[in-house]
Tab-separated table of C-alpha atoms (C1' of nucleotides) in Angstrom:
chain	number	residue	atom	x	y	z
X	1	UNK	CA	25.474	18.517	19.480
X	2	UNK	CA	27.865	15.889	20.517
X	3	UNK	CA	28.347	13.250	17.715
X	4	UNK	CA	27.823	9.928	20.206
X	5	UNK	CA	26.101	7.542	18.085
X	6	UNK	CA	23.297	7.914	16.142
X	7	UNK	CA	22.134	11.961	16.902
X	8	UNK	CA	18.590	12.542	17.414
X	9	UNK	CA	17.629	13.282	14.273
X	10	UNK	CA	19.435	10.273	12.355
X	11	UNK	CA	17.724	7.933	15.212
X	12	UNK	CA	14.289	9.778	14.200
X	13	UNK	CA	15.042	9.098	10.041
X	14	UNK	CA	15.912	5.792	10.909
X	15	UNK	CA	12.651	4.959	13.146
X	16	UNK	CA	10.799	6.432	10.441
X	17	UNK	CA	11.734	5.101	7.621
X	18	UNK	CA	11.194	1.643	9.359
X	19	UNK	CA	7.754	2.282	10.181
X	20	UNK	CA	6.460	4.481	7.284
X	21	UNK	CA	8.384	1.798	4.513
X	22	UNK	CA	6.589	-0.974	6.301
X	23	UNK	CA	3.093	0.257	6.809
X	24	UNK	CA	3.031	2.966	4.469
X	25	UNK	CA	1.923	6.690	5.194
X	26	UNK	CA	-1.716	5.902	6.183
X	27	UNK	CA	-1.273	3.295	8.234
X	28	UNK	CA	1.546	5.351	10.042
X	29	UNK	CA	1.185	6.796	13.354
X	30	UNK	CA	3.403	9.163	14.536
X	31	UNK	CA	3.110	7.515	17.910
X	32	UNK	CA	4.723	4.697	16.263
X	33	UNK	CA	7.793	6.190	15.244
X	34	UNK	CA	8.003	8.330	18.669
X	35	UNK	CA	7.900	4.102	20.042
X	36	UNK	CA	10.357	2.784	17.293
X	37	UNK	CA	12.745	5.482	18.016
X	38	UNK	CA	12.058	5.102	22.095
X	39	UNK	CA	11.427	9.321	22.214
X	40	UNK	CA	8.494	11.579	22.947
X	41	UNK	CA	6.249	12.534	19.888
X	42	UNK	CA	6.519	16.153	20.334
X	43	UNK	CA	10.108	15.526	19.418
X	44	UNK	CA	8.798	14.475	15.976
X	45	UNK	CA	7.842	17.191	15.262
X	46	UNK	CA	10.457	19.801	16.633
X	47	UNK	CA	12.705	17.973	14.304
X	48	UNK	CA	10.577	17.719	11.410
X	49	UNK	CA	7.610	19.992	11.217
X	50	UNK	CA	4.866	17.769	10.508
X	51	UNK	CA	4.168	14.037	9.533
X	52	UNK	CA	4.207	15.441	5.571
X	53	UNK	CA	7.604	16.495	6.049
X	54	UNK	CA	8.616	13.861	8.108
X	55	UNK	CA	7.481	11.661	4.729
X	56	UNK	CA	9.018	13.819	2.352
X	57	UNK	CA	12.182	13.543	3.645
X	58	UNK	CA	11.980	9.145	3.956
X	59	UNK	CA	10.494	9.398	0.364
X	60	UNK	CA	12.689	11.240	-1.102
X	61	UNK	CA	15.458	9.681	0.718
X	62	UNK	CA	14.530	6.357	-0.739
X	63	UNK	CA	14.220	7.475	-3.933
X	64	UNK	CA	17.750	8.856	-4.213
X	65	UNK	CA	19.403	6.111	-2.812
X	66	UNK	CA	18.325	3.688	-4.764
X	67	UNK	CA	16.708	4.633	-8.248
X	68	UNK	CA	20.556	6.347	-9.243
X	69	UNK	CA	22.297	3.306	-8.508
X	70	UNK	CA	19.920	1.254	-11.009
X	71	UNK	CA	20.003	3.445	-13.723
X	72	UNK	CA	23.594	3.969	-13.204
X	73	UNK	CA	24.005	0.726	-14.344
X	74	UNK	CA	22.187	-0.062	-16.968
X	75	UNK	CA	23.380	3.546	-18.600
X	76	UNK	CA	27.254	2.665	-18.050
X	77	UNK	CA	29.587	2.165	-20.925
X	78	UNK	CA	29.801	-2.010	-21.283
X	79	UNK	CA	28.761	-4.967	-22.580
X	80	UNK	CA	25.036	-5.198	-22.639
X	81	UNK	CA	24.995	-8.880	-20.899
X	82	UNK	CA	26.860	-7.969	-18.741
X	83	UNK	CA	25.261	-4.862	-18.222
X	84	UNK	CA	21.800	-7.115	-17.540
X	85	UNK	CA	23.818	-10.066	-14.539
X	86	UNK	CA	25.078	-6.493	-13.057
X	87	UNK	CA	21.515	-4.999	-12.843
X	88	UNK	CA	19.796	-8.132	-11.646
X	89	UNK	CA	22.798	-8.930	-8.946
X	90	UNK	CA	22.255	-5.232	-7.823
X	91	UNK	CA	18.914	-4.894	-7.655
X	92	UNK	CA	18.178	-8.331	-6.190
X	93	UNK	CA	20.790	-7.405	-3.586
X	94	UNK	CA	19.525	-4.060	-3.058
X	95	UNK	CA	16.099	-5.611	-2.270
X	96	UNK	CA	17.193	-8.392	0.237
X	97	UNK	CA	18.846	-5.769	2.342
X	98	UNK	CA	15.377	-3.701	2.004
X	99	UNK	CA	12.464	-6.242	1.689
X	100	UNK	CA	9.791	-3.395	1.929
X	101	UNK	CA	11.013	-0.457	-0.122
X	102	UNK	CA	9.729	-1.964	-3.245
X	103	UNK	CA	6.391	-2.214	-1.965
X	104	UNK	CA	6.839	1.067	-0.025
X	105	UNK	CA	7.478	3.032	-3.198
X	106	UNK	CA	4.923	1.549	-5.425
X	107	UNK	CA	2.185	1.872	-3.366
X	108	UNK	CA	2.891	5.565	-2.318
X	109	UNK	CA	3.233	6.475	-5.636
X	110	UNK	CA	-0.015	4.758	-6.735
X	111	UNK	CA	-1.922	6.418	-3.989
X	112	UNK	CA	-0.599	9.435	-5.011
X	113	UNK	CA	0.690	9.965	-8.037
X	114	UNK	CA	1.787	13.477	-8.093
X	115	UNK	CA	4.421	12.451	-5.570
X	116	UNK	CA	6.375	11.590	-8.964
X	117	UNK	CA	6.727	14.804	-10.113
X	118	UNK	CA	9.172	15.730	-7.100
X	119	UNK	CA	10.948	13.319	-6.832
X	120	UNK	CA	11.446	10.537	-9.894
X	121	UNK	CA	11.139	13.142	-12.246
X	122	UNK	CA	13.908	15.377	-10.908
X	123	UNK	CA	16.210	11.717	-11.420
X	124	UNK	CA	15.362	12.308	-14.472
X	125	UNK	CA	15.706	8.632	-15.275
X	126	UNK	CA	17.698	8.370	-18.863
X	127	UNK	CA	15.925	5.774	-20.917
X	128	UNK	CA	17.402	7.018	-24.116
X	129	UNK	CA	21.145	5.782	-23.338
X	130	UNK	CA	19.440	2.082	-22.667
X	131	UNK	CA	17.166	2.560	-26.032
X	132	UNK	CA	20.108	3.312	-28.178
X	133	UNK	CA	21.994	0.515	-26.284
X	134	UNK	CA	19.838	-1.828	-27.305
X	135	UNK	CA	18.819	-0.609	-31.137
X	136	UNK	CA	22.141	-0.505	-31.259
X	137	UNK	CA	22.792	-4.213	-30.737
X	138	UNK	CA	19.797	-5.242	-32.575
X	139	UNK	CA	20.851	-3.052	-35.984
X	140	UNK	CA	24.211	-5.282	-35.784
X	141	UNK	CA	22.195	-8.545	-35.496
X	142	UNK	CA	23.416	-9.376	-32.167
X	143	UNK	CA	20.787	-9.875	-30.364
X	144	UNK	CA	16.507	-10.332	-31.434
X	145	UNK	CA	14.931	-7.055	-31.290
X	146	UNK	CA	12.725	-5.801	-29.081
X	147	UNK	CA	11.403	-2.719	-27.054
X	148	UNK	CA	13.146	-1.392	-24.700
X	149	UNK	CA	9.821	-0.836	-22.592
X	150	UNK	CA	9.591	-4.182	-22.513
X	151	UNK	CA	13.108	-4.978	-22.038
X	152	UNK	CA	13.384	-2.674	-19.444
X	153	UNK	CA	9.757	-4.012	-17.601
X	154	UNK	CA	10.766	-7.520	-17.935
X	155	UNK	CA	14.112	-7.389	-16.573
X	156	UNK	CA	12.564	-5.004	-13.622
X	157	UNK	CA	9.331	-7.433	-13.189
X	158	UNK	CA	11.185	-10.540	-12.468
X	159	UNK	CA	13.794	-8.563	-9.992
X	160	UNK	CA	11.291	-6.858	-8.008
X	161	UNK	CA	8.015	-8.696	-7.724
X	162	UNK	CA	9.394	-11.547	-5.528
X	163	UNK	CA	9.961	-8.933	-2.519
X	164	UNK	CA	6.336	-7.469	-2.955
X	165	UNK	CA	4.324	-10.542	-3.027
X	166	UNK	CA	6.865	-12.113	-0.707
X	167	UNK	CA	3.825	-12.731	1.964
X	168	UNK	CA	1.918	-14.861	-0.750
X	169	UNK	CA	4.752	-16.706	-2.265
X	170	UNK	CA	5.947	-17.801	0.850
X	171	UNK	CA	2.442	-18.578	1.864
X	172	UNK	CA	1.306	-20.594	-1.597
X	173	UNK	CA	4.764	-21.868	-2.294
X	174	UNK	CA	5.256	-23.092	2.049
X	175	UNK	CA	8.478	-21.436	2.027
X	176	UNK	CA	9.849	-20.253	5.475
X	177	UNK	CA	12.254	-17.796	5.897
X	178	UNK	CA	16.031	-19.100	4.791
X	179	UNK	CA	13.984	-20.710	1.535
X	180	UNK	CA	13.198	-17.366	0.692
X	181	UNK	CA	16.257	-16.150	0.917
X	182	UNK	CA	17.591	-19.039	-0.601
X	183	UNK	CA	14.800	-18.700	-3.309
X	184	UNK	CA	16.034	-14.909	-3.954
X	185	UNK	CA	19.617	-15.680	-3.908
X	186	UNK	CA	19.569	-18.122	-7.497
X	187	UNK	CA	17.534	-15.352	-9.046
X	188	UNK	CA	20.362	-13.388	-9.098
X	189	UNK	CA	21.858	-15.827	-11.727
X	190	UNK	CA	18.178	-16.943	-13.046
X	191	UNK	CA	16.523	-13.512	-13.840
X	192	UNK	CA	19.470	-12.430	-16.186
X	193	UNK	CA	20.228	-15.993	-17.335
X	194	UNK	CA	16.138	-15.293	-18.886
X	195	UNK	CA	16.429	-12.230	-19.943
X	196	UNK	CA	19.720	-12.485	-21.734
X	197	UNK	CA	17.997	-15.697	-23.511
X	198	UNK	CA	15.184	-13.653	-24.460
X	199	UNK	CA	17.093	-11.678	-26.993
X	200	UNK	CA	19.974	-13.666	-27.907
X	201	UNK	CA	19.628	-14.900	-31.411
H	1	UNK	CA	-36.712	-5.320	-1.522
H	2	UNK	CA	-37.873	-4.320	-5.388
H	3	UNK	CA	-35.198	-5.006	-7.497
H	4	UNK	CA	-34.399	-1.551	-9.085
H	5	UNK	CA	-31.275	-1.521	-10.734
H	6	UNK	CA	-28.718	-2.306	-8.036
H	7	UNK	CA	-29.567	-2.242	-4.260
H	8	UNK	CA	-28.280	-0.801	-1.942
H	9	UNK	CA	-26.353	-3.978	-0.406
H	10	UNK	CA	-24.776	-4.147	-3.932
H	11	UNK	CA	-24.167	-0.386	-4.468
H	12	UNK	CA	-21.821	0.060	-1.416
H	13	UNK	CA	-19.735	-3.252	-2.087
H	14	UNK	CA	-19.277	-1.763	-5.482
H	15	UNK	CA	-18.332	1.729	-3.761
H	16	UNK	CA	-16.545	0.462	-1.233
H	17	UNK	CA	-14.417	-2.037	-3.295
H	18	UNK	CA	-13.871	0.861	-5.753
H	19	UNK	CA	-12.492	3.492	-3.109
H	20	UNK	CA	-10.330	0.624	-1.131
H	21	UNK	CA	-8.775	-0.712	-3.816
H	22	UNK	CA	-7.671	2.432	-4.681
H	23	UNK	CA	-6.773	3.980	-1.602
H	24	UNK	CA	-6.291	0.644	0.362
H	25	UNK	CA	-7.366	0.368	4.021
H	26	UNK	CA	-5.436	2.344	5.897
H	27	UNK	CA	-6.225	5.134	3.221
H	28	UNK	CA	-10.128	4.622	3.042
H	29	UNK	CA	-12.454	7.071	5.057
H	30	UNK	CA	-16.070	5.464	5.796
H	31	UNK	CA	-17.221	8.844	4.261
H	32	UNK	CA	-15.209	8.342	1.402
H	33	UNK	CA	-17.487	5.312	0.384
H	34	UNK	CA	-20.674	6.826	1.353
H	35	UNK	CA	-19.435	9.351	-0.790
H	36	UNK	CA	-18.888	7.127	-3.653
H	37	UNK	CA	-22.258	5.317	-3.026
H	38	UNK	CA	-24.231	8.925	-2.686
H	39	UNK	CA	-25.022	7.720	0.358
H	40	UNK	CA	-25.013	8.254	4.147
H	41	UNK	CA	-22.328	7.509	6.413
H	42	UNK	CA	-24.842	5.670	8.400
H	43	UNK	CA	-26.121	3.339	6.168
H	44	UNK	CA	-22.917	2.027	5.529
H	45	UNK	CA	-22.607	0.474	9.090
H	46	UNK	CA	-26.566	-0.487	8.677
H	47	UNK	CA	-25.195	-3.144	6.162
H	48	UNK	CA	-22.185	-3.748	6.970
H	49	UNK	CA	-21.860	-3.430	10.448
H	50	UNK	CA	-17.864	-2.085	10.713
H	51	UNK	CA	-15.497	-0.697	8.817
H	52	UNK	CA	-13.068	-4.317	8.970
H	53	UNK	CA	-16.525	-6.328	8.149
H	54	UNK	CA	-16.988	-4.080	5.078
H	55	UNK	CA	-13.667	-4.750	4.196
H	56	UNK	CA	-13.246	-8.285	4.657
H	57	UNK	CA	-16.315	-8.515	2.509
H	58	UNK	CA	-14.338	-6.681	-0.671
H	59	UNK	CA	-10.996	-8.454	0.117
H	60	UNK	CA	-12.510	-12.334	0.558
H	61	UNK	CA	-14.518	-11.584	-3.041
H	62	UNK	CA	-11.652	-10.312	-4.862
H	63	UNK	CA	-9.095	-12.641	-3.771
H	64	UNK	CA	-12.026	-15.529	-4.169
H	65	UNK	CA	-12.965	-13.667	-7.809
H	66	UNK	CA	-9.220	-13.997	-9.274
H	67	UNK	CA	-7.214	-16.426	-8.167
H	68	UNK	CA	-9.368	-19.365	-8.378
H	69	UNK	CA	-9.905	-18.929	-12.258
H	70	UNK	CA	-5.937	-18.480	-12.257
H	71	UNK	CA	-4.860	-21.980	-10.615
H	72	UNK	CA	-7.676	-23.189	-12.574
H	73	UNK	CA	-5.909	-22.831	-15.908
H	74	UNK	CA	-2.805	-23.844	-14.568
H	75	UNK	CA	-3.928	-26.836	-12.668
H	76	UNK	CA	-5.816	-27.914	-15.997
H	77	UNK	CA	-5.045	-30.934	-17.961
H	78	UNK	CA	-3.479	-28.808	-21.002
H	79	UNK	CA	-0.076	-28.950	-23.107
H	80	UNK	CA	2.338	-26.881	-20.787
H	81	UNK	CA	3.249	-24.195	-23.460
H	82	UNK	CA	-0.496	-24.037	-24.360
H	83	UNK	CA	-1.518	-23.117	-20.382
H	84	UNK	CA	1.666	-20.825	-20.269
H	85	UNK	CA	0.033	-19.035	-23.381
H	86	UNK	CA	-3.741	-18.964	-21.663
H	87	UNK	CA	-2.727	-17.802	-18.291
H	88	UNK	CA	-0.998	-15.056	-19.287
H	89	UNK	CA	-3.969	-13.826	-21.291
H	90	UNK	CA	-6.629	-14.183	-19.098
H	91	UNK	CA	-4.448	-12.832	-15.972
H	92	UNK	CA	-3.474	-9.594	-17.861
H	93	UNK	CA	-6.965	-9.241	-19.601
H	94	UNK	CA	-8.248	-9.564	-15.910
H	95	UNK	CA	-5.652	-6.884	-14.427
H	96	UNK	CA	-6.182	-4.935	-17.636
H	97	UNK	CA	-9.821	-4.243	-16.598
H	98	UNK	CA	-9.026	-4.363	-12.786
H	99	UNK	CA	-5.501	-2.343	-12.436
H	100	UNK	CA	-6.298	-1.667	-8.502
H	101	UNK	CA	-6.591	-5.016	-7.944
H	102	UNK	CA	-2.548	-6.453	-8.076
H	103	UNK	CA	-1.528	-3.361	-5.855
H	104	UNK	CA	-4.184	-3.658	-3.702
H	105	UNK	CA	-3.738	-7.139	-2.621
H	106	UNK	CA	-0.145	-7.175	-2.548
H	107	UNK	CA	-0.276	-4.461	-0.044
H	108	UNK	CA	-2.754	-5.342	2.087
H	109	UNK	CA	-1.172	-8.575	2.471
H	110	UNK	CA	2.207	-7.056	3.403
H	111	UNK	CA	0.871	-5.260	5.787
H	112	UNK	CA	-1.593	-7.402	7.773
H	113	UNK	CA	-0.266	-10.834	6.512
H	114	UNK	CA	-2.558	-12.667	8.919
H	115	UNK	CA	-5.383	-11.759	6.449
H	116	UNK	CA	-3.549	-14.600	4.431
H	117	UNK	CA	-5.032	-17.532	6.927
H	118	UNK	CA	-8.769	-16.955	5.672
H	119	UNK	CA	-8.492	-16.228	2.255
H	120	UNK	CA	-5.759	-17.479	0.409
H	121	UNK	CA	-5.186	-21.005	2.469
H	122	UNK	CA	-8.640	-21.624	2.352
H	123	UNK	CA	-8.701	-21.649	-1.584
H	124	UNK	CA	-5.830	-23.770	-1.411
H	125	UNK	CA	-3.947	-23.357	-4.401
H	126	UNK	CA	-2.503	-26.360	-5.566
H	127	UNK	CA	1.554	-25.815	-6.180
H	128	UNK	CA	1.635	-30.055	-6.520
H	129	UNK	CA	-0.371	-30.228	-9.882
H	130	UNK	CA	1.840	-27.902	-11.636
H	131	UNK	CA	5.135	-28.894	-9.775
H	132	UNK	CA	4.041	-32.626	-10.714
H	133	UNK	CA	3.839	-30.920	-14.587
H	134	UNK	CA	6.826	-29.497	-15.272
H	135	UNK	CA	8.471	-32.477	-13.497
H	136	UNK	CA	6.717	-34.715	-15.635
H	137	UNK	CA	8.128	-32.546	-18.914
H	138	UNK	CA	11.784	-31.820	-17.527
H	139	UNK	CA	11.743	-35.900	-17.202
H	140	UNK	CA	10.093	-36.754	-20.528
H	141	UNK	CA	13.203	-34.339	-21.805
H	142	UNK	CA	10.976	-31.965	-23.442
H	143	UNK	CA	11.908	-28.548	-20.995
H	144	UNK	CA	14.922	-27.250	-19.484
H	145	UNK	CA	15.115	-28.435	-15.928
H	146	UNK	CA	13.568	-24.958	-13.771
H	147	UNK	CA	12.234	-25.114	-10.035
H	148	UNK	CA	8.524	-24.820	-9.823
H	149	UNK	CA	9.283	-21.753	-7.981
H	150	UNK	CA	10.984	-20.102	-10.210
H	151	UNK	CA	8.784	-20.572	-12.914
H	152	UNK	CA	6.057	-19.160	-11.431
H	153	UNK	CA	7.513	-16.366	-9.926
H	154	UNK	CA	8.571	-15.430	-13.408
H	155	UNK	CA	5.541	-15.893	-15.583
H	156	UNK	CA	3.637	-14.079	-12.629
H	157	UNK	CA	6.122	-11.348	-11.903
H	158	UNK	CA	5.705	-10.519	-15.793
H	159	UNK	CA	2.495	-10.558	-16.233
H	160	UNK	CA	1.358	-8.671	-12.392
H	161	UNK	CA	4.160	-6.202	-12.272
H	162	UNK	CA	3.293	-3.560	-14.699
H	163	UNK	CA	0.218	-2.955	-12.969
H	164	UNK	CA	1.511	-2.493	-9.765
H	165	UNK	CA	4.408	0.033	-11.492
H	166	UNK	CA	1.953	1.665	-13.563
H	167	UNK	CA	2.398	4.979	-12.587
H	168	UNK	CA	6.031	5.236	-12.439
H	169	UNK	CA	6.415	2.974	-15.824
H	170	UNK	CA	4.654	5.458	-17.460
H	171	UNK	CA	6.426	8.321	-15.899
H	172	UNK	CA	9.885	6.814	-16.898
H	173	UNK	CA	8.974	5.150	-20.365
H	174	UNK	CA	6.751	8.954	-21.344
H	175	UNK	CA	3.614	6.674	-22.034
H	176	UNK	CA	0.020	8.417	-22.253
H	177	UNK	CA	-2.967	6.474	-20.818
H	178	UNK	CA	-2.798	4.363	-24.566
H	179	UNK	CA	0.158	4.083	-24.934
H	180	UNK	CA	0.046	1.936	-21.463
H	181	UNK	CA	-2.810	0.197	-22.985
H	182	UNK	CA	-1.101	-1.084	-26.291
H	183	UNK	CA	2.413	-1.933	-24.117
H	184	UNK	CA	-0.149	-4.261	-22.226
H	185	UNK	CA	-1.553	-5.685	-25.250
H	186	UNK	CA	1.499	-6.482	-26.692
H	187	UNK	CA	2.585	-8.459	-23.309
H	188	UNK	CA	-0.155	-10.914	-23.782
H	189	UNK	CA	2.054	-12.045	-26.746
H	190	UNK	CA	5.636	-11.399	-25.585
H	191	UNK	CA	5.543	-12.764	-21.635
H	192	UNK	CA	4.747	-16.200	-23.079
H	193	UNK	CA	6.879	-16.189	-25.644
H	194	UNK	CA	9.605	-15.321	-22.791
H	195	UNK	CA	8.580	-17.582	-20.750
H	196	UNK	CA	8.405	-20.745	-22.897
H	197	UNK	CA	11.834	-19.738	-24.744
H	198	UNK	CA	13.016	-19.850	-21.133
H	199	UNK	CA	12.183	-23.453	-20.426
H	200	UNK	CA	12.213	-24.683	-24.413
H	201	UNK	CA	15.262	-26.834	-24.565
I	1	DA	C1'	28.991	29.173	37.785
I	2	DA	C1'	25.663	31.973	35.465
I	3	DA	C1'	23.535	33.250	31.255
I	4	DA	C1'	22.022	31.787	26.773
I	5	DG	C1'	20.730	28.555	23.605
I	6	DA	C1'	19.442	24.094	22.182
I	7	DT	C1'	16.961	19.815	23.302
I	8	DT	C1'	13.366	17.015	25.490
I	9	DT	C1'	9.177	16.202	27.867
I	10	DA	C1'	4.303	16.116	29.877
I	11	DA	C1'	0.093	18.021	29.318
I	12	DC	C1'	-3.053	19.861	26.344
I	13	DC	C1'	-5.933	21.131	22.022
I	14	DA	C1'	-8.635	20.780	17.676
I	15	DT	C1'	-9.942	17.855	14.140
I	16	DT	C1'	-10.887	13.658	12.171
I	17	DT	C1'	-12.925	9.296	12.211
I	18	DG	C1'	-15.325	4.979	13.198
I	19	DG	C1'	-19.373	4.089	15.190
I	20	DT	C1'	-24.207	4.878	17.615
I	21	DT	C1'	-28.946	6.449	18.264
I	22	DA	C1'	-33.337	7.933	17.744
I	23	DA	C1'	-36.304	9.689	14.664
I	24	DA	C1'	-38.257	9.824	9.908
I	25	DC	C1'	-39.524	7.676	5.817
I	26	DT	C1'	-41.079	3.755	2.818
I	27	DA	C1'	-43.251	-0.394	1.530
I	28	DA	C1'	-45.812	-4.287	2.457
I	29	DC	C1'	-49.743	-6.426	4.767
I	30	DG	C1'	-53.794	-7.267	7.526
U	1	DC	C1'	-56.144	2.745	6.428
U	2	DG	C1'	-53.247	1.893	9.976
U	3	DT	C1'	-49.898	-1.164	11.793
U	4	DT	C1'	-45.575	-3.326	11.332
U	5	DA	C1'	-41.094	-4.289	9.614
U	6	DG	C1'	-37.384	-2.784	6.974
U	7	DT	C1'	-34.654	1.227	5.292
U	8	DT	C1'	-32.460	5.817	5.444
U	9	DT	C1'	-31.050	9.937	7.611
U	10	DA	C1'	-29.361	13.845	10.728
U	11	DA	C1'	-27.329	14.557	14.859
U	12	DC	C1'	-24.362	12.985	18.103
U	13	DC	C1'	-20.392	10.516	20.738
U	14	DA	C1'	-15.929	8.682	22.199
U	15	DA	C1'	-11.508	7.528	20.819
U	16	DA	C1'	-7.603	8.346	18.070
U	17	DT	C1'	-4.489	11.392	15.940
U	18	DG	C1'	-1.659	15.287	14.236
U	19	DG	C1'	-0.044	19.107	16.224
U	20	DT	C1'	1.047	22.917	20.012
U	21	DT	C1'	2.802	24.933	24.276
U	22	DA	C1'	5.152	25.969	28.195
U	23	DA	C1'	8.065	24.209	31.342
U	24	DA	C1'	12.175	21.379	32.408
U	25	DT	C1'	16.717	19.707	31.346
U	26	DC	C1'	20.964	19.549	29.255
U	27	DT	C1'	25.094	22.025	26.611
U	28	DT	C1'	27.792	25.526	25.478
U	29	DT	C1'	29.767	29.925	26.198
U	30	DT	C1'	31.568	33.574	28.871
DNA sequence: AAAAGATTTAACCATTTGGTTAAACTAACG
DNA sequence: CGTTAGTTTAACCAAATGGTTAAATCTTTT
């Protein structure tokens, strides 16, 4: 197994994750990814048993790459506000360098559910440090109280939506491609800008 | 034709739009909404005569259902905070009883964005009403200055978002099937307030 | 360079799936 | 009552699709 490039089974990730984040697991043939990745489609499936597994291991993959890096930061030790432009800049970022994981993940998880279980729930995702974080704050009057589901879903909302109705915004809005882009670059400053108003006294 | 209850015609669009927008296209098996219909496979293409047709049929009424009413009460002649306040309510109370429906188009969309050309363009929703708005107010020195854009993107990310996270929001935040309910109750109140804090100079 | 092991391919297989057909059933109508 | 038109079904079909197999090729080892 000489390391040229890209071995055969990084090419076959790569393909795959392409394909399956962009047309989800239904509409995902393994034909496709055999094309993407310019090999035969038995090949698929000497490296990765079947198209399940070949899933699993994109899912997953996407999960652990991104979901730790998110949480990471709003569960660091520093200032909440600054805490909030970090997370926004991130994410944001994050999501213009992947335009169709956000989609991807919410739609396979809403298909099927149980997918969770394996995968989110072994991130185990602390929302405690961000709760306390925030009660904190609000017990010494800095900031307007509120819930840190709603905190948390607000701050999210307005990060990730753009990217999955990105079709229909830049349909209704008659944006073309560098206005988007343009569009997502000042939320990086407008989404925490909001949310930091929303609970400053 | 003796008007029983529902006919037939009406029985499968209500199966069929009940089983795609849960499973979306890709997802959906023919026999999956004869299933749902307690019907036969056969019947289905007796009506409607393919699986796309079928489709298209659910897709063009949803999209023609929802948005329409949605530009309506933006579009209206109303005091800006006052719209702000009534969209927000009637789009959640709508996804509230329809939490498919966000997903569902979002997806589709993304992945067969040509089925933008019939639908959405034809309702043509009017950006240049609401732009002309919050121009209008930003000028008269009653709002912040904000992008039409933006300010969409945000009251809609906020109020659509949630739905299309559902499963993982309630996975993260350890919310039962109530719990969810209440937390999208409470947004009715809270996304305008955001939203009009946002802009309120 | 020959044997052994890993990698890649073409051809093939079984199942699923969208769609068709011809027959059966039902309701209206002369 | 029987004919006709509309409705529903069981059985069937062809194409697509996930997966397998056995042979071919390439790498490494001796």
């Amino acid at each position: 197994m000489s390391e040229n490039e890209l071995n055969t089974e990084q090419l076959i990730l790569k393909a795959a994750r392409k394909v399956f984040t962009h047309k989800g697991f239904d509409g995902t043939r393994m034909q496709d990814i055999a094309d993407e990745a310019g090999i035969n489609k038995a090949l698929l499936h000497y490296y990765f048993r079947s198209k399940d597994k070949l899933f699993e291991a994109i899912f997953t993959d996407v999960i652990r790459t991104f979901f730790p890096q998110l949480v990471q930061v709003l569960t660091a030790d520093a200032d909440l506000f600054e805490k909030i432009r970090l997370f926004a800049d991130k994410y944001i970022s994050i999501l213009a360098a992947n335009p169709d994981i956000a989609g991807f993940v919410f739609h396979e998880i809403s298909v099927n559910p149980h997918r969770l279980v394996g995968n989110i729930r072994g991130i185990g995702v602390n929302t405690d440090i961000i709760k306390k974080h925030l009660d904190h704050e609000i017990a010494a009057g800095r900031i307007k109280p509120i819930k840190m589901e709603h905190f948390i879903a607000n701050l999210v909302s307005m990060c990730v939506f753009p990217f999955i109705a990105k079709p229909v915004l830049m349909g209704i809005m008659q944006m073309d491609n560098p206005a988007f882009e343009q569009f997502i670059e000042e939320r990086k400053q407008l989404v925490p800008e909001i949310i930091i108003n929303s609970i400053r006294l």
